[in-house]
Amino acid sequence: MTELTDQAPLTLAAEARAALGKRNLVLIGLMGAGKSAIGRMTAQALGIPFIDSDHEIERVSRMSITDLFAAYGEAEFRALETRVIKRLLRSGPRVVSTGGGAYINENTRKHIKRGGLSVWLKADLDVLWERVNKRDTRPLLKTENPRQTLENLMNARYPIYAQADLTVLSRDVKKETMVEEVLTAITAATKKA
Ligand SMILES: Nc1ncnc2c1ncn2[C@@H]1O[C@H](COP(=O)(O)OP(=O)(O)O)[C@@H](O)[C@H]1O
Ligand SMILES: O=C(O)C1=C[C@@H](OP(=O)(O)O)[C@@H](O)[C@H](O)C1
Ligand SMILES: [Mg+2]
């Protein structure tokens, strides 16, 4: 009979997939951290569905995030975001990339803590700014000094993101490297547990 030890070692993705089980992987962090891009690629590597909560919000509301903020304001957006994320986390496994403010909302955070393994993609201000200043799709950054706004958000939010189950440093390396680090973090955390 073949012993388990005789078999070829599992690939990193397969190992992470086994470690995840039925749990959802939830990416959190500030705008520009790479939640949407890295989340999509991580789901592909794991062979499980990917959903971006902002895209889902846009789909159900049939409005862009920018228009939602303009028409209804941030409070209404957060209420919708909570409902959408709660629903997305009901079944797993999935990779769910959230919008930057989702985990800051106490209600949404509660659902994420209950419904998944959270990974904070943590980046420094220069990396985030370099990425977000190329697009104008983020209503919270439509201020006189968007870089300062981003820094203020960083100061307010980083202590809360720190509650995530896992943290991976997001920086200027290949996206594939980021995916590998997320998979490694999932595997390592499960081995430790
Ligand atoms: N490791 C990376 N290296 C270079 N660019 C990246 C990396 N990760 C993300 N990006 C780019 O940065 C921008 C913001 O990423 P995105 O996934 O939208 O972030 P978030 O969803 O966290 O706001 C996108 O253009 C994305 O392609
Ligand atoms: O940080 C935030 O509060 C927000 C981040 C955005 O998502 P990304 O983090 O994917 O850019 C989007 O949900 C909305 O503009 C609000
Ligand atoms: Mg995003």
Coordinates of N, CA and C and ligand atoms in Angstrom, one line a residue:
M1 N 0.8 -1.2 0.0 CA 0.0 0.0 0.0 C 0.9 1.3 0.0
T2 N 0.5 2.3 -0.8 CA 1.3 3.5 -0.8 C 1.0 4.3 0.4
E3 N 2.1 4.7 1.1 CA 2.0 5.5 2.2 C 1.9 7.0 1.8
L4 N 1.3 7.8 2.6 CA 1.1 9.2 2.2 C 2.5 9.9 1.9
T5 N 3.5 9.5 2.7 CA 4.8 10.1 2.5 C 5.5 9.7 1.2
D6 N 5.0 8.7 0.5 CA 5.6 8.3 -0.8 C 5.1 9.2 -1.9
Q7 N 4.0 9.9 -1.6 CA 3.3 10.7 -2.7 C 4.1 12.0 -2.9
A8 N 3.9 12.5 -4.2 CA 4.6 13.7 -4.5 C 4.1 14.8 -3.5
P9 N 4.9 15.8 -3.1 CA 4.4 16.8 -2.2 C 3.4 17.7 -2.9
L10 N 2.4 18.1 -2.1 CA 1.3 18.9 -2.7 C 1.9 20.2 -3.2
T11 N 1.4 20.8 -4.2 CA 1.8 22.1 -4.6 C 1.3 23.1 -3.6
L12 N 2.0 24.3 -3.6 CA 1.6 25.3 -2.6 C 0.1 25.7 -2.7
A13 N -0.4 25.8 -3.9 CA -1.8 26.1 -4.1 C -2.8 25.0 -3.6
A14 N -2.4 23.8 -3.8 CA -3.2 22.7 -3.4 C -3.2 22.6 -1.8
E15 N -2.0 22.9 -1.3 CA -1.9 22.8 0.2 C -2.7 23.9 0.8
A16 N -2.7 25.1 0.2 CA -3.5 26.3 0.7 C -5.0 26.0 0.6
R17 N -5.3 25.3 -0.6 CA -6.7 25.0 -0.8 C -7.2 24.0 0.3
A18 N -6.4 23.0 0.6 CA -6.8 22.1 1.6 C -6.9 22.7 3.0
A19 N -6.0 23.7 3.2 CA -6.0 24.4 4.5 C -7.2 25.3 4.7
L20 N -7.6 25.8 3.6 CA -8.8 26.7 3.6 C -10.1 26.0 3.9
G21 N -10.2 24.8 3.4 CA -11.4 24.0 3.6 C -12.6 24.7 3.0
K22 N -13.7 24.8 3.8 CA -14.9 25.5 3.3 C -14.9 26.9 3.7
R23 N -13.8 27.4 4.3 CA -13.8 28.8 4.7 C -13.7 29.7 3.5
N24 N -14.1 31.0 3.7 CA -13.9 32.0 2.6 C -12.6 32.7 3.0
L25 N -11.9 33.1 1.9 CA -10.7 34.0 2.1 C -11.2 35.4 1.9
V26 N -11.0 36.3 2.8 CA -11.5 37.7 2.7 C -10.3 38.6 2.7
L27 N -10.1 39.4 1.6 CA -9.0 40.3 1.5 C -9.5 41.7 2.0
I28 N -8.7 42.2 2.9 CA -9.0 43.6 3.4 C -7.8 44.5 3.3
G29 N -8.0 45.8 3.5 CA -6.8 46.7 3.4 C -7.2 48.0 2.7
L30 N -6.3 48.9 2.7 CA -6.7 50.2 2.1 C -6.7 50.2 0.6
M31 N -7.3 51.3 0.0 CA -7.5 51.4 -1.4 C -6.1 51.4 -2.0
G32 N -6.0 50.6 -3.1 CA -4.7 50.4 -3.8 C -3.8 49.3 -3.3
A33 N -4.2 48.6 -2.2 CA -3.4 47.5 -1.6 C -3.3 46.4 -2.6
G34 N -4.3 46.2 -3.5 CA -4.3 45.1 -4.4 C -5.3 44.0 -4.1
K35 N -6.3 44.4 -3.3 CA -7.3 43.4 -2.9 C -8.1 42.8 -4.1
S36 N -8.5 43.7 -5.0 CA -9.2 43.2 -6.2 C -8.3 42.4 -7.1
A37 N -7.1 42.9 -7.4 CA -6.3 42.2 -8.4 C -5.7 40.9 -7.8
I38 N -5.2 41.0 -6.6 CA -4.6 39.8 -6.0 C -5.6 38.8 -5.6
G39 N -6.8 39.3 -5.2 CA -7.9 38.4 -4.9 C -8.3 37.5 -6.1
R40 N -8.4 38.2 -7.2 CA -8.8 37.4 -8.4 C -7.8 36.4 -8.8
M41 N -6.5 36.7 -8.7 CA -5.5 35.8 -9.1 C -5.4 34.6 -8.0
T42 N -5.6 35.0 -6.8 CA -5.5 34.0 -5.7 C -6.6 33.0 -5.9
A43 N -7.8 33.4 -6.2 CA -9.0 32.5 -6.4 C -8.7 31.6 -7.6
Q44 N -8.1 32.1 -8.6 CA -7.7 31.3 -9.8 C -6.7 30.2 -9.4
A45 N -5.7 30.6 -8.6 CA -4.7 29.6 -8.1 C -5.4 28.5 -7.3
L46 N -6.3 29.0 -6.4 CA -7.0 28.0 -5.5 C -8.0 27.2 -6.2
G47 N -8.5 27.7 -7.4 CA -9.5 27.0 -8.1 C -10.9 27.1 -7.5
I48 N -11.1 28.3 -6.9 CA -12.4 28.6 -6.2 C -13.0 29.9 -6.8
P49 N -14.3 30.2 -6.6 CA -14.9 31.4 -7.2 C -14.3 32.7 -6.5
F50 N -14.3 33.7 -7.3 CA -13.9 35.0 -6.8 C -15.0 36.0 -6.9
I51 N -15.2 36.8 -5.9 CA -16.1 37.9 -5.9 C -15.5 39.2 -5.3
D52 N -15.7 40.3 -5.9 CA -15.3 41.5 -5.4 C -16.5 42.2 -4.9
S53 N -16.5 42.6 -3.6 CA -17.8 43.2 -3.0 C -18.2 44.4 -3.7
D54 N -17.3 45.3 -4.2 CA -17.6 46.5 -4.9 C -18.4 46.2 -6.2
H55 N -17.9 45.1 -6.9 CA -18.5 44.8 -8.2 C -19.9 44.2 -7.9
E56 N -20.0 43.5 -6.8 CA -21.4 42.9 -6.5 C -22.3 44.1 -6.1
I57 N -21.8 45.1 -5.4 CA -22.6 46.2 -5.0 C -23.1 47.0 -6.3
E58 N -22.1 47.1 -7.2 CA -22.5 47.8 -8.5 C -23.5 47.0 -9.3
R59 N -23.4 45.7 -9.2 CA -24.3 44.8 -10.0 C -25.7 44.9 -9.4
V60 N -25.8 44.8 -8.1 CA -27.2 44.8 -7.5 C -27.8 46.2 -7.5
S61 N -27.0 47.2 -7.4 CA -27.6 48.6 -7.4 C -27.7 49.2 -8.8
R62 N -27.0 48.5 -9.7 CA -27.0 49.0 -11.1 C -26.5 50.4 -11.2
M63 N -25.5 50.7 -10.2 CA -24.9 52.0 -10.2 C -23.4 51.8 -9.9
S64 N -22.6 52.8 -10.4 CA -21.2 52.8 -10.0 C -21.0 53.2 -8.6
I65 N -19.8 52.8 -8.0 CA -19.5 53.2 -6.6 C -19.6 54.7 -6.5
T66 N -19.0 55.4 -7.5 CA -19.0 56.9 -7.5 C -20.4 57.4 -7.5
D67 N -21.3 56.9 -8.3 CA -22.7 57.4 -8.4 C -23.4 57.1 -7.1
L68 N -23.1 55.9 -6.5 CA -23.8 55.5 -5.2 C -23.4 56.5 -4.1
F69 N -22.2 56.8 -4.0 CA -21.7 57.8 -3.0 C -22.4 59.2 -3.3
A70 N -22.4 59.6 -4.5 CA -23.0 60.9 -4.8 C -24.5 61.0 -4.6
A71 N -25.2 59.9 -4.9 CA -26.6 59.9 -4.8 C -27.1 59.6 -3.4
Y72 N -26.5 58.7 -2.7 CA -27.0 58.3 -1.4 C -26.1 58.6 -0.2
G73 N -24.8 58.9 -0.4 CA -23.9 59.2 0.6 C -23.2 57.9 1.2
E74 N -22.2 58.1 2.0 CA -21.4 57.0 2.5 C -22.1 56.1 3.4
A75 N -23.0 56.6 4.3 CA -23.7 55.8 5.3 C -24.6 54.8 4.6
E76 N -25.3 55.2 3.5 CA -26.1 54.2 2.8 C -25.3 53.2 2.0
F77 N -24.1 53.7 1.5 CA -23.2 52.7 0.8 C -22.8 51.7 1.8
R78 N -22.4 52.1 3.1 CA -21.9 51.1 4.1 C -23.0 50.1 4.4
A79 N -24.3 50.6 4.5 CA -25.4 49.7 4.8 C -25.5 48.6 3.8
L80 N -25.4 49.0 2.5 CA -25.5 48.1 1.4 C -24.4 47.2 1.4
E81 N -23.2 47.7 1.6 CA -21.9 46.9 1.7 C -22.0 45.8 2.7
T82 N -22.6 46.1 3.9 CA -22.7 45.2 5.0 C -23.6 44.0 4.5
R83 N -24.8 44.4 3.9 CA -25.7 43.4 3.5 C -25.1 42.5 2.4
V84 N -24.4 43.1 1.5 CA -23.8 42.3 0.4 C -22.8 41.3 0.9
I85 N -21.9 41.9 1.8 CA -20.8 41.0 2.3 C -21.3 39.9 3.1
K86 N -22.3 40.2 3.9 CA -23.0 39.1 4.8 C -23.5 38.0 3.9
R87 N -24.1 38.4 2.8 CA -24.7 37.4 1.9 C -23.5 36.6 1.1
L88 N -22.5 37.3 0.7 CA -21.4 36.6 0.0 C -20.7 35.6 0.9
L89 N -20.7 35.9 2.2 CA -20.0 35.0 3.1 C -20.8 33.8 3.6
R90 N -22.0 33.7 3.1 CA -22.9 32.7 3.6 C -22.5 31.3 3.1
S91 N -21.9 31.2 1.9 CA -21.4 29.9 1.5 C -19.9 30.1 1.1
G92 N -19.2 29.0 1.2 CA -17.8 29.0 0.9 C -17.4 27.7 0.3
P93 N -16.2 27.5 -0.2 CA -15.1 28.5 -0.1 C -15.2 29.4 -1.4
R94 N -14.8 30.7 -1.1 CA -14.7 31.7 -2.1 C -13.6 32.6 -1.7
V95 N -13.1 33.4 -2.7 CA -12.3 34.5 -2.3 C -13.1 35.8 -2.4
V96 N -13.2 36.5 -1.4 CA -14.0 37.8 -1.4 C -13.1 38.9 -1.2
S97 N -12.9 39.8 -2.2 CA -12.2 41.0 -2.0 C -13.2 42.1 -1.6
T98 N -12.8 42.8 -0.5 CA -13.8 43.8 0.0 C -13.3 45.2 -0.4
G99 N -14.1 46.2 -0.3 CA -13.7 47.6 -0.5 C -12.9 48.0 0.8
G100 N -12.1 49.0 0.7 CA -11.2 49.4 1.8 C -11.9 49.8 3.1
G101 N -13.1 50.2 3.0 CA -13.8 50.7 4.3 C -14.6 49.6 4.9
A102 N -14.8 48.4 4.2 CA -15.7 47.4 4.7 C -15.3 46.9 6.1
Y103 N -14.1 46.5 6.3 CA -13.7 45.9 7.6 C -13.7 47.0 8.8
I104 N -13.8 48.3 8.4 CA -13.8 49.3 9.4 C -15.2 49.4 10.0
N105 N -16.2 49.0 9.3 CA -17.5 49.0 9.8 C -17.7 47.9 10.7
E106 N -18.2 48.2 12.0 CA -18.2 47.2 13.0 C -19.1 46.0 12.6
N107 N -20.2 46.3 12.0 CA -21.1 45.2 11.6 C -20.5 44.3 10.6
T108 N -20.0 44.9 9.5 CA -19.3 44.2 8.5 C -18.2 43.3 9.0
R109 N -17.4 43.9 9.9 CA -16.2 43.2 10.5 C -16.7 42.0 11.2
K110 N -17.8 42.1 11.9 CA -18.4 40.9 12.6 C -18.7 39.8 11.7
H111 N -19.3 40.1 10.5 CA -19.6 39.1 9.6 C -18.3 38.5 9.0
I112 N -17.3 39.3 8.7 CA -16.1 38.8 8.2 C -15.4 37.9 9.2
K113 N -15.4 38.3 10.5 CA -14.7 37.4 11.5 C -15.4 36.1 11.6
R114 N -16.7 36.1 11.4 CA -17.5 34.9 11.5 C -17.4 34.0 10.3
G115 N -17.3 34.7 9.1 CA -17.5 34.0 7.9 C -16.3 33.7 7.1
G116 N -15.1 34.0 7.6 CA -13.9 33.7 6.7 C -12.6 34.0 7.4
L117 N -11.6 33.6 6.7 CA -10.2 33.8 7.1 C -9.8 35.2 6.4
S118 N -9.4 36.1 7.3 CA -9.1 37.4 6.7 C -7.6 37.6 6.5
V119 N -7.3 38.3 5.4 CA -5.9 38.6 5.1 C -5.8 40.1 4.8
W120 N -5.0 40.8 5.6 CA -4.8 42.2 5.4 C -3.6 42.4 4.5
L121 N -3.9 43.0 3.3 CA -2.8 43.4 2.4 C -2.3 44.8 2.9
K122 N -1.2 44.8 3.5 CA -0.7 46.0 4.2 C 0.4 46.6 3.3
A123 N 0.2 47.9 3.0 CA 1.1 48.6 2.1 C 1.5 50.0 2.7
D124 N 2.6 50.5 2.3 CA 3.0 51.8 2.8 C 2.4 52.9 1.9
L125 N 2.4 54.1 2.4 CA 1.7 55.2 1.7 C 2.2 55.4 0.3
D126 N 3.5 55.4 0.1 CA 4.0 55.6 -1.3 C 3.5 54.6 -2.3
V127 N 3.4 53.4 -1.9 CA 3.0 52.3 -2.8 C 1.5 52.5 -3.1
L128 N 0.7 52.8 -2.1 CA -0.8 53.0 -2.3 C -1.0 54.2 -3.2
W129 N -0.3 55.3 -2.8 CA -0.5 56.6 -3.6 C -0.2 56.4 -5.0
E130 N 1.0 55.8 -5.3 CA 1.4 55.5 -6.7 C 0.3 54.8 -7.5
R131 N -0.4 53.9 -6.8 CA -1.4 53.1 -7.5 C -2.8 53.8 -7.6
V132 N -3.2 54.5 -6.6 CA -4.5 55.1 -6.6 C -4.6 56.4 -7.4
N133 N -3.5 57.1 -7.5 CA -3.6 58.4 -8.1 C -3.7 58.3 -9.6
K134 N -3.6 57.1 -10.1 CA -3.8 56.9 -11.6 C -5.2 56.9 -12.0
R135 N -6.1 56.7 -11.0 CA -7.5 56.5 -11.4 C -8.4 57.5 -10.5
D136 N -9.6 57.8 -11.0 CA -10.4 58.7 -10.2 C -11.7 58.1 -9.9
T137 N -11.6 56.8 -9.6 CA -12.9 56.0 -9.3 C -13.2 55.9 -7.8
R138 N -12.4 56.6 -7.0 CA -12.5 56.4 -5.5 C -13.1 57.7 -4.9
P139 N -14.4 57.7 -4.6 CA -15.0 59.0 -4.2 C -14.3 59.6 -2.9
L140 N -13.8 58.7 -2.0 CA -13.3 59.2 -0.8 C -12.0 60.1 -1.0
L141 N -11.4 59.9 -2.2 CA -10.1 60.6 -2.5 C -10.4 61.8 -3.4
K142 N -11.6 62.2 -3.5 CA -11.9 63.4 -4.3 C -11.9 64.6 -3.3
T143 N -10.7 64.9 -2.8 CA -10.5 66.0 -1.9 C -9.5 66.9 -2.4
E144 N -9.2 68.0 -1.7 CA -8.2 68.9 -2.1 C -6.8 68.3 -2.1
N145 N -6.6 67.5 -1.1 CA -5.2 66.9 -1.0 C -5.4 65.4 -0.7
P146 N -5.6 64.7 -1.9 CA -6.0 63.2 -1.7 C -4.9 62.4 -1.1
R147 N -3.6 62.8 -1.2 CA -2.5 62.0 -0.6 C -2.6 62.1 0.9
Q148 N -2.9 63.4 1.4 CA -3.1 63.6 2.8 C -4.3 62.8 3.3
T149 N -5.4 62.8 2.5 CA -6.6 62.0 2.9 C -6.3 60.5 3.0
L150 N -5.5 60.0 2.1 CA -5.1 58.6 2.2 C -4.3 58.4 3.4
E151 N -3.4 59.3 3.7 CA -2.6 59.1 5.0 C -3.5 59.2 6.2
N152 N -4.4 60.1 6.2 CA -5.4 60.1 7.4 C -6.1 58.8 7.5
L153 N -6.6 58.3 6.4 CA -7.3 57.0 6.4 C -6.4 55.9 6.9
M154 N -5.2 55.9 6.5 CA -4.2 55.0 7.0 C -4.0 55.0 8.5
N155 N -3.9 56.2 9.0 CA -3.7 56.3 10.5 C -4.9 55.8 11.2
A156 N -6.1 56.1 10.7 CA -7.3 55.8 11.4 C -7.6 54.3 11.2
R157 N -7.3 53.7 10.1 CA -7.7 52.3 9.8 C -6.7 51.2 10.1
Y158 N -5.4 51.5 10.1 CA -4.4 50.5 10.3 C -4.6 49.7 11.6
P159 N -4.9 50.4 12.7 CA -5.1 49.7 14.0 C -6.3 48.7 13.9
I160 N -7.2 49.0 13.0 CA -8.4 48.1 12.9 C -8.1 46.9 12.0
Y161 N -7.4 47.2 10.8 CA -7.0 46.2 9.9 C -6.1 45.1 10.6
A162 N -5.4 45.6 11.6 CA -4.5 44.7 12.4 C -5.2 43.6 13.1
Q163 N -6.5 43.7 13.2 CA -7.3 42.5 13.7 C -7.4 41.4 12.8
A164 N -7.0 41.5 11.6 CA -7.1 40.4 10.6 C -6.4 39.2 11.0
D165 N -6.9 38.0 10.5 CA -6.2 36.8 10.9 C -4.8 36.7 10.4
L166 N -4.5 37.2 9.2 CA -3.2 37.2 8.6 C -2.9 38.5 8.0
T167 N -1.6 38.8 7.9 CA -1.1 40.0 7.3 C -0.1 39.7 6.2
V168 N -0.2 40.2 5.0 CA 0.8 40.1 4.0 C 1.2 41.4 3.5
L169 N 2.5 41.7 3.4 CA 3.0 43.0 3.0 C 2.8 43.2 1.5
S170 N 2.1 44.2 1.1 CA 1.8 44.5 -0.3 C 2.8 45.5 -0.8
R171 N 3.6 45.2 -1.8 CA 4.6 46.1 -2.2 C 4.9 46.0 -3.7
D172 N 5.9 46.7 -4.2 CA 6.1 46.6 -5.7 C 6.9 45.4 -6.1
V173 N 6.2 44.2 -6.0 CA 6.8 43.0 -6.5 C 5.8 42.5 -7.5
K174 N 6.1 41.4 -8.2 CA 5.2 40.9 -9.2 C 3.9 40.4 -8.5
K175 N 2.8 40.5 -9.2 CA 1.5 40.1 -8.6 C 1.6 38.6 -8.2
E176 N 2.3 37.8 -9.0 CA 2.4 36.4 -8.8 C 3.1 36.2 -7.4
T177 N 4.0 37.0 -7.1 CA 4.7 36.9 -5.8 C 3.8 37.2 -4.7
M178 N 2.9 38.2 -4.9 CA 1.9 38.5 -3.8 C 1.0 37.3 -3.6
V179 N 0.6 36.7 -4.7 CA -0.3 35.5 -4.6 C 0.4 34.4 -3.8
E180 N 1.6 34.1 -4.2 CA 2.4 33.1 -3.5 C 2.5 33.4 -2.0
E181 N 2.6 34.6 -1.6 CA 2.8 35.0 -0.2 C 1.4 34.8 0.5
V182 N 0.3 35.1 -0.2 CA -1.0 34.9 0.4 C -1.2 33.4 0.7
L183 N -0.9 32.6 -0.4 CA -1.0 31.1 -0.2 C -0.2 30.6 0.9
T184 N 1.1 31.1 1.0 CA 2.0 30.6 2.0 C 1.4 31.0 3.4
A185 N 0.9 32.2 3.5 CA 0.3 32.6 4.8 C -0.8 31.7 5.3
I186 N -1.7 31.4 4.3 CA -2.8 30.5 4.7 C -2.3 29.1 5.2
T187 N -1.4 28.6 4.4 CA -0.8 27.3 4.8 C -0.1 27.3 6.1
A188 N 0.7 28.3 6.3 CA 1.5 28.5 7.6 C 0.6 28.6 8.7
A189 N -0.5 29.4 8.6 CA -1.4 29.7 9.7 C -2.1 28.4 10.1
T190 N -2.4 27.6 9.1 CA -3.2 26.4 9.4 C -2.3 25.4 10.1
K191 N -1.0 25.3 9.7 CA -0.1 24.4 10.3 C 0.2 24.7 11.8
K192 N 0.2 26.1 12.0 CA 0.4 26.6 13.4 C -0.7 26.2 14.3
A193 N -2.0 26.3 13.7 CA -3.2 26.2 14.5 C -3.4 24.8 15.1
Ligands
LIG1 N1 1.9 43.8 -6.7 C1 1.4 44.7 -7.5 N2 2.3 45.3 -8.3 C2 1.9 46.3 -9.2 N3 0.7 46.8 -9.3 C3 -0.2 46.2 -8.5 C4 0.1 45.2 -7.6 N4 -1.1 44.9 -6.9 C5 -2.0 45.7 -7.4 N5 -1.5 46.5 -8.4 C6 -2.3 47.5 -9.2 O1 -2.7 48.5 -8.3 C7 -3.9 49.0 -8.7 C8 -4.9 48.9 -7.5 O2 -5.1 47.6 -7.2 P1 -6.5 47.0 -6.8 O3 -6.5 45.5 -6.8 O4 -7.6 47.7 -7.5 O5 -6.5 47.5 -5.2 P2 -7.7 47.6 -4.2 O6 -8.8 46.7 -4.6 O7 -7.0 47.1 -2.9 O8 -8.1 49.0 -4.1 C9 -4.4 48.2 -9.9 O9 -4.1 48.9 -11.0 C10 -3.6 46.9 -9.8 O10 -3.4 46.3 -11.0
LIG2 O1 -11.7 52.7 1.4 C1 -12.9 52.9 1.2 O2 -13.7 53.3 2.1 C2 -13.4 52.6 -0.2 C3 -12.7 51.7 -1.0 C4 -13.1 51.3 -2.4 O3 -12.6 50.0 -2.7 P1 -11.1 49.7 -2.9 O4 -10.4 49.6 -1.6 O5 -11.1 48.3 -3.6 O6 -10.5 50.8 -3.7 C5 -14.6 51.4 -2.5 O7 -15.2 50.4 -1.7 C6 -15.1 52.8 -2.0 O8 -14.6 53.7 -2.9 C7 -14.8 53.1 -0.6
MG3 MG -10.9 46.9 -5.0

